[in-house]
Amino acid sequence: MRETLLEVSDLRVHFPVRGQGLFARPRPLRAVDGVSFTVHAGETLGIVGESGSGKSTIARAILRLNTPTGGRVVWLGTDIARLSEHALRPLRRDLQIIFQDPLASLDPRMTVGDIVAEPLTVAEPELTREARRERVAAMLDLVGLSPQMVNRYPHEFSGGQCQRIGIARAMVVRPRLVLCDEAVSSLDVSIQAQIINLLKRLQREMGLSLIFISHDLSVVRHISDRILVLYLGRVMELGPAERVIGLAHHPYTAALISAVPVPDPAVERGRPRLLLEGEIPSPLDPPSGCVFRTRCPKAQARCAAEVPALVPRGTDEAHLAACHFPNI
Amino acid sequence: MSTLETPGGGRGRLIEEAARVRGRSLWDDARARLLANKAALSSLIVLGIIAILALFAPLLSPYGYDEVMFDRITIPPDFSRAHWFGTDGLGRDLFVRTLHGARVSLAVGVVATLVSLVIGVAYGATAGFIGGRVDELMMRVVDVLYALPFIFFVIILVVIFGKNFILLFVAIGAVEWLTMARIVRGQTISLKEREFIEAARASGVGTFAIIRTHILPNLLGPVVVYVTLTIPQVILAESFLSFLGLGIQEPLTSWGVLISEGAINMETAPWMLAFPAAFMAITLFCFNFIGDGLRDAIDPKTR
């Protein structure tokens, strides 16, 4: 078993939403409600789910950009969910994030060199200017940008190049875990492939772990070792990538997989499609029992009464699903 | 981390070359757009000339600004005796007085605006960035101060502290920073949610370092525009106070004082009103044109 870097247990992030009327009590919006998973050294965990399922909130809670309402986020033995900002600072260099919108995540008034150097000035303040410049140039080279670009500004770059800058910024401090929050979703498909291959290469060379968040199962499948399927802030299924894709236990995962187009028109036309009715329910007022039951083709009375536990449903101990009536 | 090194000395050369390649910053773009704007460019030049005239006023004329000549009371513009703008009711040369007035008016305008800028930006950025209760409290204070009637406030200050020059800066600055704080707070709140701020927070950059390196540079655009539009407001406010007799005291003068005297003698000595008023109007126009030009230059989308 490889070293466990991150252990998230029963993570809850609730946001108070002010009710109508003067004296209405604020109601909790359960963005993330009892999520547990681990990330091992060198592996990639993919998190999939539709919009509003809480994917980004998990990433932000791990980085403490949001304060978790409950649960533990244990990083190498330290629970960082409760640490003060000050105590957290030395740990921050190990945990970095790559954002969805490449241009928005770069300060328009800073040069590329300054942007990439910023985490370095915090993580290694003892570096001389020269050494810092050297590191930045090396990092830009590593992500496939010319070090000559250091004095240019973000708006002079394309989306794919901006994302490479974002990656350089995240990697320059040599983190151990990088959270990619929809890191390729706003890019063109051919650029997506380049960026994913770049991430895989960097992961191999630097021995990183990745948490790869996306709503696009075909992207997640390509990069992940394990996949976590999220719905309404709860884990539906978690397991090795090939098993989750090949032998989806949970009806929700099955529906997601069926929504991924097959790049062959003949197959695509003849394929049965599992269509989900309706929209994802409001996290202000989640359904009782299994949160997916309102849209589940297999839902029965028991689903409304009892919350299904996230346990192994098939033969593989590492493949967990939260469903009373799994597809096995 | 052997993978981070490349073979040979190729990188050293690349880095040196890099130093020579300069990107076009948003400021470079803005400057080019501003200079392409004819109204703004000519306003800058005119304003520069007025500022230089004001600065070198004593060298340009043989007369002192408080030099009273009883034989030359209220004479119209007279080039033979170097009274280019004529003289006032006490026989003082109006050219020198107008330029001295320019000094005072511009100084009040710039200094009071700077005071409001420093207080407003620091206050607004802090309130906006920290948010929550701190923000609520800080902005309610602003609301309360906003509700004080300006003239009433100045009159109270004058009554308590007596008339003096510094009081004018304080009084005007103390009122003008409120709007600045509101503008800056609003901008900060919208900036705070941007992803590059989150990225900095995720890297462990401290709150005040984020305000300094990310928030302030990005605030600068709207703030610069507001500053250029505040200066004329302050000049007007000073004129108004001086017009009421609450501002600058004789023999010191400002455009407001001169206009006030000119207005009294408007029928008999129109030049006493015309020259200071023209200078002030031109200056205000220039500042407004520059402010407009800056706004277009800094944020071309709003044009």
Tab-separated table of N, CA and C in Angstrom, chain A residues 60 63 65 85 89 92 95-97 99-101 104-110 118-119 122 133-134 137-138 141-142 147-148 150-153 155-156 169 174 205-206, chain B residues 1 3-4 6 11-12 14-15 17-29 194-196 198-207 213-214 217-218 221 298:
chain	number	residue	atom	x	y	z
A	60	ARG	N	-12.147	23.348	-2.489
A	60	ARG	CA	-11.932	24.589	-1.748
A	60	ARG	C	-11.869	24.340	-0.246
A	63	LEU	N	-8.412	23.028	0.658
A	63	LEU	CA	-7.432	24.121	0.678
A	63	LEU	C	-7.785	25.187	1.692
A	65	LEU	N	-10.111	27.313	1.493
A	65	LEU	CA	-10.641	28.550	0.937
A	65	LEU	C	-12.068	28.711	1.446
A	85	GLU	N	-5.124	29.896	10.136
A	85	GLU	CA	-4.490	30.289	8.872
A	85	GLU	C	-2.970	30.348	9.035
A	89	ARG	N	-0.063	27.861	7.040
A	89	ARG	CA	0.768	28.439	5.978
A	89	ARG	C	1.925	27.547	5.538
A	92	ARG	N	0.828	24.888	3.119
A	92	ARG	CA	0.170	25.265	1.879
A	92	ARG	C	0.998	24.932	0.634
A	95	LEU	N	0.080	21.708	-1.057
A	95	LEU	CA	-1.249	21.590	-1.657
A	95	LEU	C	-1.472	22.762	-2.590
A	96	GLN	N	-1.590	22.504	-3.861
A	96	GLN	CA	-1.803	23.602	-4.802
A	96	GLN	C	-3.050	23.341	-5.624
A	97	ILE	N	-3.507	24.375	-6.321
A	97	ILE	CA	-4.744	24.230	-7.085
A	97	ILE	C	-4.584	24.828	-8.477
A	99	PHE	N	-7.070	26.190	-11.580
A	99	PHE	CA	-8.471	26.596	-11.694
A	99	PHE	C	-9.047	26.332	-13.078
A	100	GLN	N	-10.371	26.525	-13.123
A	100	GLN	CA	-11.082	26.259	-14.366
A	100	GLN	C	-10.803	27.295	-15.448
A	101	ASP	N	-10.960	28.572	-15.072
A	101	ASP	CA	-10.841	29.617	-16.091
A	101	ASP	C	-9.394	30.098	-16.130
A	104	ALA	N	-8.870	34.037	-15.934
A	104	ALA	CA	-9.345	34.661	-14.695
A	104	ALA	C	-8.462	34.296	-13.514
A	105	SER	N	-7.734	33.191	-13.619
A	105	SER	CA	-6.947	32.778	-12.465
A	105	SER	C	-5.566	33.427	-12.469
A	106	LEU	N	-5.301	34.291	-13.458
A	106	LEU	CA	-4.018	34.997	-13.497
A	106	LEU	C	-4.288	36.484	-13.321
A	107	ASP	N	-3.516	37.122	-12.460
A	107	ASP	CA	-3.687	38.553	-12.223
A	107	ASP	C	-3.314	39.333	-13.486
A	108	PRO	N	-4.295	40.054	-14.083
A	108	PRO	CA	-4.026	40.726	-15.353
A	108	PRO	C	-2.943	41.797	-15.279
A	109	ARG	N	-2.626	42.275	-14.066
A	109	ARG	CA	-1.645	43.355	-13.958
A	109	ARG	C	-0.248	42.843	-13.654
A	110	MET	N	-0.090	41.520	-13.581
A	110	MET	CA	1.234	40.986	-13.257
A	110	MET	C	1.828	40.285	-14.469
A	118	GLU	N	5.155	34.015	-7.501
A	118	GLU	CA	4.463	34.380	-6.265
A	118	GLU	C	4.429	33.260	-5.208
A	119	PRO	N	4.003	32.033	-5.559
A	119	PRO	CA	4.003	30.986	-4.517
A	119	PRO	C	5.398	30.726	-3.974
A	122	VAL	N	6.455	32.990	-1.179
A	122	VAL	CA	5.861	32.628	0.106
A	122	VAL	C	6.513	31.367	0.656
A	133	ARG	N	14.388	33.549	-10.288
A	133	ARG	CA	14.212	33.667	-11.737
A	133	ARG	C	14.559	32.371	-12.435
A	134	GLU	N	15.612	31.760	-11.932
A	134	GLU	CA	16.064	30.494	-12.514
A	134	GLU	C	14.970	29.428	-12.377
A	137	ALA	N	12.031	30.178	-14.669
A	137	ALA	CA	12.358	29.857	-16.061
A	137	ALA	C	12.334	28.349	-16.278
A	138	ALA	N	12.898	27.603	-15.322
A	138	ALA	CA	12.920	26.151	-15.447
A	138	ALA	C	11.502	25.598	-15.469
A	141	ASP	N	9.755	26.279	-18.721
A	141	ASP	CA	10.283	25.336	-19.689
A	141	ASP	C	9.589	23.982	-19.537
A	142	LEU	N	9.415	23.586	-18.297
A	142	LEU	CA	8.843	22.273	-18.004
A	142	LEU	C	7.392	22.154	-18.463
A	147	PRO	N	10.874	30.313	-21.697
A	147	PRO	CA	11.223	31.204	-20.574
A	147	PRO	C	11.336	32.657	-21.012
A	148	GLN	N	11.380	32.885	-22.308
A	148	GLN	CA	11.408	34.274	-22.783
A	148	GLN	C	10.105	35.004	-22.484
A	150	VAL	N	8.666	35.517	-19.704
A	150	VAL	CA	8.479	35.974	-18.321
A	150	VAL	C	7.982	37.399	-18.202
A	151	ASN	N	8.339	38.258	-19.153
A	151	ASN	CA	7.932	39.656	-19.009
A	151	ASN	C	6.618	39.967	-19.711
A	152	ARG	N	5.959	38.946	-20.207
A	152	ARG	CA	4.682	39.186	-20.886
A	152	ARG	C	3.530	39.104	-19.895
A	153	TYR	N	2.380	39.584	-20.364
A	153	TYR	CA	1.203	39.630	-19.492
A	153	TYR	C	0.175	38.591	-19.933
A	155	HIS	N	-2.862	38.505	-20.766
A	155	HIS	CA	-3.772	38.712	-21.893
A	155	HIS	C	-3.094	38.524	-23.236
A	156	GLU	N	-1.786	38.341	-23.220
A	156	GLU	CA	-1.075	38.121	-24.483
A	156	GLU	C	-1.001	36.633	-24.842
A	169	ARG	N	2.490	27.832	-12.070
A	169	ARG	CA	2.370	28.471	-10.761
A	169	ARG	C	2.118	27.431	-9.668
A	174	ARG	N	6.925	22.731	-6.032
A	174	ARG	CA	7.037	21.264	-5.909
A	174	ARG	C	6.074	20.715	-4.868
A	205	GLU	N	6.995	12.862	-13.479
A	205	GLU	CA	8.334	13.373	-13.207
A	205	GLU	C	8.500	13.876	-11.780
A	206	MET	N	7.445	14.441	-11.223
A	206	MET	CA	7.558	15.048	-9.899
A	206	MET	C	6.963	14.170	-8.807
B	1	MET	N	15.546	16.331	-7.829
B	1	MET	CA	14.773	17.037	-8.866
B	1	MET	C	15.603	17.173	-10.130
B	3	THR	N	15.007	16.265	-12.974
B	3	THR	CA	14.243	16.566	-14.189
B	3	THR	C	14.129	18.064	-14.428
B	4	LEU	N	14.356	18.845	-13.400
B	4	LEU	CA	14.182	20.284	-13.560
B	4	LEU	C	15.408	20.940	-14.189
B	6	THR	N	18.230	21.240	-17.131
B	6	THR	CA	18.415	20.870	-18.526
B	6	THR	C	19.901	20.759	-18.784
B	11	ARG	N	19.965	27.336	-20.795
B	11	ARG	CA	18.947	28.137	-20.112
B	11	ARG	C	19.458	29.525	-19.753
B	12	GLY	N	20.714	29.586	-19.318
B	12	GLY	CA	21.265	30.881	-18.948
B	12	GLY	C	21.107	31.885	-20.083
B	14	LEU	N	18.923	31.723	-22.529
B	14	LEU	CA	17.497	32.002	-22.738
B	14	LEU	C	17.002	33.055	-21.765
B	15	ILE	N	17.438	32.936	-20.512
B	15	ILE	CA	16.966	33.885	-19.505
B	15	ILE	C	17.456	35.282	-19.817
B	17	GLU	N	18.071	36.441	-22.727
B	17	GLU	CA	17.258	36.932	-23.833
B	17	GLU	C	15.898	37.377	-23.318
B	18	ALA	N	15.402	36.605	-22.352
B	18	ALA	CA	14.073	36.896	-21.820
B	18	ALA	C	14.003	38.303	-21.264
B	19	ALA	N	15.076	38.727	-20.623
B	19	ALA	CA	15.082	40.048	-20.019
B	19	ALA	C	14.845	41.126	-21.068
B	20	ARG	N	15.189	40.816	-22.296
B	20	ARG	CA	15.047	41.828	-23.340
B	20	ARG	C	13.638	41.836	-23.941
B	21	VAL	N	12.950	40.708	-23.894
B	21	VAL	CA	11.593	40.670	-24.436
B	21	VAL	C	10.654	41.273	-23.409
B	22	ARG	N	10.015	42.351	-23.789
B	22	ARG	CA	9.114	42.982	-22.835
B	22	ARG	C	7.685	42.848	-23.318
B	23	GLY	N	6.801	42.478	-22.414
B	23	GLY	CA	5.400	42.368	-22.800
B	23	GLY	C	4.735	43.725	-22.758
B	24	ARG	N	3.581	43.798	-23.370
B	24	ARG	CA	2.792	45.032	-23.282
B	24	ARG	C	1.855	44.884	-22.113
B	25	SER	N	2.067	45.683	-21.071
B	25	SER	CA	1.170	45.580	-19.934
B	25	SER	C	-0.108	46.317	-20.270
B	26	LEU	N	-1.125	46.099	-19.432
B	26	LEU	CA	-2.388	46.810	-19.622
B	26	LEU	C	-2.168	48.303	-19.507
B	27	TRP	N	-1.150	48.705	-18.693
B	27	TRP	CA	-0.865	50.128	-18.544
B	27	TRP	C	-0.270	50.705	-19.810
B	28	ASP	N	0.598	49.912	-20.471
B	28	ASP	CA	1.150	50.381	-21.740
B	28	ASP	C	0.022	50.644	-22.729
B	29	ASP	N	-0.903	49.691	-22.786
B	29	ASP	CA	-2.040	49.838	-23.692
B	29	ASP	C	-2.845	51.078	-23.340
B	194	ARG	N	-12.406	36.942	-7.489
B	194	ARG	CA	-11.718	36.483	-8.695
B	194	ARG	C	-10.774	35.337	-8.349
B	195	GLU	N	-10.544	34.492	-9.355
B	195	GLU	CA	-9.780	33.276	-9.072
B	195	GLU	C	-8.315	33.545	-8.756
B	196	PHE	N	-7.771	34.630	-9.302
B	196	PHE	CA	-6.347	34.839	-9.016
B	196	PHE	C	-6.122	35.215	-7.557
B	198	GLU	N	-7.988	33.839	-5.145
B	198	GLU	CA	-8.060	32.524	-4.513
B	198	GLU	C	-6.741	31.788	-4.664
B	199	ALA	N	-6.163	31.916	-5.853
B	199	ALA	CA	-4.893	31.234	-6.099
B	199	ALA	C	-3.837	31.748	-5.126
B	200	ALA	N	-3.821	33.063	-4.917
B	200	ALA	CA	-2.839	33.633	-3.992
B	200	ALA	C	-3.113	33.149	-2.575
B	201	ARG	N	-4.404	33.104	-2.202
B	201	ARG	CA	-4.729	32.629	-0.856
B	201	ARG	C	-4.318	31.177	-0.685
B	202	ALA	N	-4.548	30.381	-1.742
B	202	ALA	CA	-4.187	28.967	-1.658
B	202	ALA	C	-2.682	28.788	-1.530
B	203	SER	N	-1.917	29.764	-2.039
B	203	SER	CA	-0.460	29.672	-1.915
B	203	SER	C	0.023	30.162	-0.570
B	204	GLY	N	-0.877	30.691	0.247
B	204	GLY	CA	-0.486	31.133	1.568
B	204	GLY	C	-0.056	32.588	1.636
B	205	VAL	N	-0.364	33.369	0.603
B	205	VAL	CA	-0.029	34.794	0.646
B	205	VAL	C	-0.928	35.450	1.704
B	206	GLY	N	-0.335	36.290	2.548
B	206	GLY	CA	-1.089	36.893	3.641
B	206	GLY	C	-2.075	37.942	3.156
B	207	THR	N	-3.034	38.266	4.039
B	207	THR	CA	-4.101	39.193	3.662
B	207	THR	C	-3.566	40.524	3.151
B	213	THR	N	-0.429	43.431	-3.405
B	213	THR	CA	0.062	43.002	-4.717
B	213	THR	C	-1.041	42.717	-5.725
B	214	HIS	N	-2.242	42.372	-5.254
B	214	HIS	CA	-3.287	42.028	-6.222
B	214	HIS	C	-4.428	43.031	-6.237
B	217	PRO	N	-3.224	47.085	-7.273
B	217	PRO	CA	-2.941	47.337	-8.694
B	217	PRO	C	-4.187	47.215	-9.573
B	218	ASN	N	-5.077	46.306	-9.217
B	218	ASN	CA	-6.273	46.149	-10.029
B	218	ASN	C	-7.320	47.210	-9.730
B	221	GLY	N	-7.148	51.425	-11.776
B	221	GLY	CA	-7.878	51.982	-12.912
B	221	GLY	C	-9.013	52.882	-12.465
B	298	ILE	N	-8.408	53.098	-19.737
B	298	ILE	CA	-8.164	52.002	-18.808
B	298	ILE	C	-9.162	50.877	-19.017
